[in-house]
PDB file of C-alpha atoms in Angstrom:
ATOM      1  CA  MET A 107     124.158-100.594 186.817  1.00 52.00           C
ATOM      2  CA  ALA A 108     124.925 -97.060 186.974  1.00 61.00           C
ATOM      3  CA  GLU A 109     125.319 -94.956 183.998  1.00 79.00           C
ATOM      4  CA  GLN A 110     128.935 -94.764 183.530  1.00 87.00           C
ATOM      5  CA  LYS A 111     130.030 -91.024 182.863  1.00 93.00           C
ATOM      6  CA  ILE A 112     133.190 -91.349 181.198  1.00 95.00           C
ATOM      7  CA  THR A 113     133.315 -94.059 178.415  1.00 95.00           C
ATOM      8  CA  ALA A 114     136.590 -94.398 176.813  1.00 96.00           C
ATOM      9  CA  CYS A 115     136.275 -94.248 172.514  1.00 96.00           C
ATOM     10  CA  LEU A 116     138.685 -96.753 170.262  1.00 97.00           C
ATOM     11  CA  TRP A 117     138.824 -95.280 166.839  1.00 96.00           C
ATOM     12  CA  PHE A 118     139.107 -98.086 164.212  1.00 95.00           C
ATOM     13  CA  GLU A 119     139.632 -97.421 160.497  1.00 93.00           C
ATOM     14  CA  ARG A 120     137.008 -99.819 159.515  1.00 90.00           C
ATOM     15  CA  ASP A 121     136.646-102.897 161.528  1.00 94.00           C
ATOM     16  CA  ALA A 122     135.262-101.795 164.931  1.00 96.00           C
ATOM     17  CA  GLU A 123     132.307-104.325 164.524  1.00 95.00           C
ATOM     18  CA  GLU A 124     135.174-107.247 163.907  1.00 97.00           C
ATOM     19  CA  ALA A 125     137.322-106.041 167.039  1.00 97.00           C
ATOM     20  CA  VAL A 126     134.210-105.822 169.168  1.00 98.00           C
ATOM     21  CA  GLN A 127     133.116-109.437 168.755  1.00 97.00           C
ATOM     22  CA  HIS A 128     136.516-110.746 169.193  1.00 98.00           C
ATOM     23  CA  TYR A 129     136.685-108.956 172.870  1.00 98.00           C
ATOM     24  CA  LEU A 130     133.547-110.305 173.570  1.00 98.00           C
ATOM     25  CA  ALA A 131     134.890-113.750 172.487  1.00 97.00           C
ATOM     26  CA  VAL A 132     137.926-113.371 174.799  1.00 97.00           C
ATOM     27  CA  PHE A 133     136.573-111.905 177.729  1.00 97.00           C
ATOM     28  CA  GLY A 134     133.168-113.614 177.883  1.00 93.00           C
ATOM     29  CA  GLY A 135     131.477-113.767 181.202  1.00 90.00           C
ATOM     30  CA  GLY A 136     128.681-110.938 180.662  1.00 92.00           C
ATOM     31  CA  ALA A 137     130.425-109.029 177.703  1.00 96.00           C
ATOM     32  CA  ARG A 138     127.933-107.686 175.731  1.00 97.00           C
ATOM     33  CA  VAL A 139     126.808-104.917 172.864  1.00 97.00           C
ATOM     34  CA  VAL A 140     125.005-102.467 174.897  1.00 96.00           C
ATOM     35  CA  ALA A 141     123.771 -99.756 171.420  1.00 96.00           C
ATOM     36  CA  GLU A 142     124.972 -99.275 168.285  1.00 96.00           C
ATOM     37  CA  GLN A 143     124.649 -96.744 165.752  1.00 96.00           C
ATOM     38  CA  ARG A 144     124.833 -96.990 161.885  1.00 95.00           C
ATOM     39  CA  TYR A 145     125.849 -94.630 159.118  1.00 93.00           C
ATOM     40  CA  THR A 146     123.032 -92.916 157.247  1.00 94.00           C
ATOM     41  CA  GLU A 147     122.907 -91.580 153.763  1.00 93.00           C
ATOM     42  CA  ALA A 148     124.654 -88.438 155.646  1.00 93.00           C
ATOM     43  CA  GLY A 149     127.671 -90.346 155.722  1.00 81.00           C
ATOM     44  CA  PRO A 150     130.619 -90.355 155.713  1.00 86.00           C
ATOM     45  CA  GLY A 151     130.444 -93.872 156.000  1.00 85.00           C
ATOM     46  CA  GLU A 152     128.717 -96.392 153.966  1.00 88.00           C
ATOM     47  CA  PRO A 153     124.897 -95.965 154.770  1.00 93.00           C
ATOM     48  CA  GLY A 154     123.672 -98.891 156.874  1.00 92.00           C
ATOM     49  CA  SER A 155     127.564-100.220 158.103  1.00 91.00           C
ATOM     50  CA  MET A 156     128.607 -99.536 161.365  1.00 93.00           C
ATOM     51  CA  LEU A 157     129.663 -95.984 162.910  1.00 96.00           C
ATOM     52  CA  THR A 158     129.792 -96.646 166.848  1.00 97.00           C
ATOM     53  CA  GLN A 159     128.990 -99.650 169.161  1.00 97.00           C
ATOM     54  CA  THR A 160     128.905 -99.476 172.891  1.00 97.00           C
ATOM     55  CA  PHE A 161     130.013-102.315 174.642  1.00 98.00           C
ATOM     56  CA  GLU A 162     130.847-104.082 178.213  1.00 97.00           C
ATOM     57  CA  LEU A 163     133.679-106.164 178.958  1.00 97.00           C
ATOM     58  CA  ALA A 164     134.377-106.988 182.890  1.00 94.00           C
ATOM     59  CA  GLY A 165     131.453-104.026 183.652  1.00 93.00           C
ATOM     60  CA  GLN A 166     133.548-101.627 182.057  1.00 95.00           C
ATOM     61  CA  ARG A 167     132.007 -99.735 178.854  1.00 96.00           C
ATOM     62  CA  PHE A 168     133.727 -98.700 175.830  1.00 97.00           C
ATOM     63  CA  MET A 169     133.000 -97.295 172.358  1.00 97.00           C
ATOM     64  CA  ALA A 170     133.995 -98.675 169.074  1.00 98.00           C
ATOM     65  CA  LEU A 171     134.250 -96.001 166.194  1.00 96.00           C
ATOM     66  CA  ASN A 172     134.617 -96.747 162.465  1.00 93.00           C
ATOM     67  CA  GLY A 173     136.259 -93.316 162.084  1.00 90.00           C
ATOM     68  CA  GLY A 174     138.401 -94.106 158.838  1.00 88.00           C
ATOM     69  CA  PRO A 175     142.067 -94.067 158.490  1.00 88.00           C
ATOM     70  CA  HIS A 176     142.794 -90.276 160.263  1.00 88.00           C
ATOM     71  CA  ASP A 177     143.980 -91.833 163.533  1.00 88.00           C
ATOM     72  CA  THR A 178     145.655 -94.807 164.747  1.00 89.00           C
ATOM     73  CA  PHE A 179     146.434 -96.165 167.943  1.00 93.00           C
ATOM     74  CA  ASN A 180     149.253 -95.953 169.866  1.00 91.00           C
ATOM     75  CA  ASP A 181     150.818 -96.783 173.404  1.00 91.00           C
ATOM     76  CA  ALA A 182     149.971 -93.753 174.808  1.00 93.00           C
ATOM     77  CA  ILE A 183     147.166 -95.402 175.786  1.00 94.00           C
ATOM     78  CA  SER A 184     146.493 -99.097 176.688  1.00 97.00           C
ATOM     79  CA  LEU A 185     143.957-101.150 178.550  1.00 97.00           C
ATOM     80  CA  SER A 186     145.422-102.714 181.532  1.00 97.00           C
ATOM     81  CA  VAL A 187     143.525-106.045 182.699  1.00 97.00           C
ATOM     82  CA  ASP A 188     143.787-107.280 186.670  1.00 97.00           C
ATOM     83  CA  CYS A 189     144.343-111.159 186.105  1.00 98.00           C
ATOM     84  CA  ALA A 190     143.697-113.180 189.058  1.00 97.00           C
ATOM     85  CA  ASP A 191     145.835-116.184 188.408  1.00 98.00           C
ATOM     86  CA  GLN A 192     148.617-117.235 185.690  1.00 98.00           C
ATOM     87  CA  ALA A 193     145.573-119.155 183.800  1.00 98.00           C
ATOM     88  CA  GLU A 194     143.956-115.994 183.145  1.00 98.00           C
ATOM     89  CA  VAL A 195     147.300-114.077 182.327  1.00 98.00           C
ATOM     90  CA  ASP A 196     148.105-117.088 179.717  1.00 98.00           C
ATOM     91  CA  ARG A 197     144.862-117.308 178.290  1.00 98.00           C
ATOM     92  CA  LEU A 198     144.425-113.163 177.530  1.00 98.00           C
ATOM     93  CA  TRP A 199     147.653-112.953 176.573  1.00 98.00           C
ATOM     94  CA  ALA A 200     147.395-115.649 173.662  1.00 98.00           C
ATOM     95  CA  ALA A 201     143.768-114.805 172.919  1.00 98.00           C
ATOM     96  CA  LEU A 202     145.187-111.027 172.524  1.00 98.00           C
ATOM     97  CA  SER A 203     148.565-111.526 170.691  1.00 98.00           C
ATOM     98  CA  GLU A 204     146.902-113.560 168.130  1.00 97.00           C
ATOM     99  CA  GLY A 205     147.412-111.982 164.944  1.00 98.00           C
ATOM    100  CA  GLY A 206     149.357-108.894 167.076  1.00 97.00           C
ATOM    101  CA  GLU A 207     152.521-108.387 168.955  1.00 97.00           C
ATOM    102  CA  GLU A 208     153.998-109.502 172.135  1.00 98.00           C
ATOM    103  CA  ARG A 209     155.526-106.609 174.044  1.00 97.00           C
ATOM    104  CA  ASP A 210     158.025-106.317 177.024  1.00 97.00           C
ATOM    105  CA  CYS A 211     156.744-106.216 180.647  1.00 97.00           C
ATOM    106  CA  GLY A 212     153.285-107.735 180.108  1.00 98.00           C
ATOM    107  CA  TRP A 213     152.105-105.299 177.186  1.00 98.00           C
ATOM    108  CA  VAL A 214     150.676-106.889 174.043  1.00 98.00           C
ATOM    109  CA  LYS A 215     149.323-105.071 170.838  1.00 97.00           C
ATOM    110  CA  ASP A 216     146.261-106.891 169.463  1.00 98.00           C
ATOM    111  CA  ARG A 217     145.608-107.381 165.731  1.00 97.00           C
ATOM    112  CA  TYR A 218     143.807-104.340 165.847  1.00 97.00           C
ATOM    113  CA  GLY A 219     146.457-102.160 167.068  1.00 96.00           C
ATOM    114  CA  VAL A 220     144.910-101.799 170.543  1.00 97.00           C
ATOM    115  CA  SER A 221     147.663-101.984 173.479  1.00 98.00           C
ATOM    116  CA  TRP A 222     146.984-104.046 176.628  1.00 98.00           C
ATOM    117  CA  GLN A 223     148.842-104.675 179.947  1.00 98.00           C
ATOM    118  CA  ILE A 224     148.017-108.305 181.007  1.00 98.00           C
ATOM    119  CA  VAL A 225     148.895-107.405 184.683  1.00 98.00           C
ATOM    120  CA  PRO A 226     148.740-110.598 187.452  1.00 97.00           C
ATOM    121  CA  ARG A 227     146.852-109.274 190.599  1.00 96.00           C
ATOM    122  CA  ASP A 228     150.325-109.548 192.736  1.00 94.00           C
ATOM    123  CA  LEU A 229     152.491-107.162 190.696  1.00 97.00           C
ATOM    124  CA  PRO A 230     151.543-103.924 192.218  1.00 96.00           C
ATOM    125  CA  GLU A 231     152.085-105.516 195.750  1.00 96.00           C
ATOM    126  CA  LEU A 232     155.263-107.035 194.932  1.00 97.00           C
ATOM    127  CA  ILE A 233     156.523-103.710 193.183  1.00 97.00           C
ATOM    128  CA  ALA A 234     155.503-101.636 195.916  1.00 97.00           C
ATOM    129  CA  ASP A 235     156.988-103.813 198.819  1.00 97.00           C
ATOM    130  CA  PRO A 236     158.389-101.226 201.624  1.00 97.00           C
ATOM    131  CA  ASP A 237     162.014-103.131 200.909  1.00 97.00           C
ATOM    132  CA  PRO A 238     163.304-101.647 198.096  1.00 97.00           C
ATOM    133  CA  VAL A 239     165.751-104.319 197.465  1.00 98.00           C
ATOM    134  CA  LYS A 240     162.283-106.787 197.467  1.00 98.00           C
ATOM    135  CA  ALA A 241     160.806-104.354 194.866  1.00 98.00           C
ATOM    136  CA  ASP A 242     163.813-103.770 192.757  1.00 98.00           C
ATOM    137  CA  ARG A 243     164.149-107.369 192.545  1.00 98.00           C
ATOM    138  CA  VAL A 244     160.860-107.688 191.155  1.00 98.00           C
ATOM    139  CA  MET A 245     161.356-104.801 188.681  1.00 98.00           C
ATOM    140  CA  ARG A 246     164.314-106.123 187.056  1.00 98.00           C
ATOM    141  CA  ALA A 247     162.716-109.621 186.661  1.00 98.00           C
ATOM    142  CA  MET A 248     159.825-108.180 184.828  1.00 98.00           C
ATOM    143  CA  PHE A 249     161.870-106.157 182.465  1.00 97.00           C
ATOM    144  CA  THR A 250     163.122-109.645 181.477  1.00 98.00           C
ATOM    145  CA  MET A 251     159.906-110.599 180.624  1.00 98.00           C
ATOM    146  CA  LYS A 252     157.123-110.411 177.852  1.00 98.00           C
ATOM    147  CA  LYS A 253     154.282-112.112 179.168  1.00 98.00           C
ATOM    148  CA  LEU A 254     154.548-112.122 182.690  1.00 98.00           C
ATOM    149  CA  ASP A 255     155.282-115.335 184.761  1.00 98.00           C
ATOM    150  CA  ILE A 256     153.605-114.941 188.400  1.00 97.00           C
ATOM    151  CA  GLN A 257     155.841-117.288 190.173  1.00 97.00           C
ATOM    152  CA  ALA A 258     158.917-115.856 188.336  1.00 98.00           C
ATOM    153  CA  LEU A 259     158.001-112.446 189.920  1.00 98.00           C
ATOM    154  CA  ARG A 260     157.108-114.136 193.335  1.00 97.00           C
ATOM    155  CA  ASP A 261     160.682-116.182 193.178  1.00 98.00           C
ATOM    156  CA  ALA A 262     162.282-112.712 192.265  1.00 98.00           C
ATOM    157  CA  HIS A 263     160.647-111.107 195.603  1.00 97.00           C
ATOM    158  CA  ALA A 264     161.469-113.714 197.928  1.00 96.00           C
ATOM    159  CA  GLY A 265     165.108-113.623 196.690  1.00 94.00           C
ATOM    160  CA  ALA A 266     165.089-116.903 195.139  1.00 87.00           C
TER     161      ALA A 266
END
């Protein structure tokens, strides 16, 4: 795999290692830790504790940092996941919302505070329909949902 030029870094207070293990379990299929660094005597973390882990989910690299309580996640940055079908939407929604918070329009905040968009592959195409009436119906349907329902979105598109 070619080296990824830009890697998103996720700042955790102290549970980055636990979060990475959770994400590896959720996404499976080749998800892996690529590298890790541990704090030394120089600190500021406990010597030997995890500083960073670089990990891969679905071929995309991320870095998790145990950076302390200085910063927290917010919805200004989210991770959008392309889902092939309703089964994948349902599985990821359940795994990522467990201990977290279900949000509107396919968004979920996981138990670590990271925001995810669980997006059915059909949604962008349905919303981009050149017929503004169809696109509007899909948007209106989406605004009534937390977890996105592909069939309901298709039905809205069709005017059913």
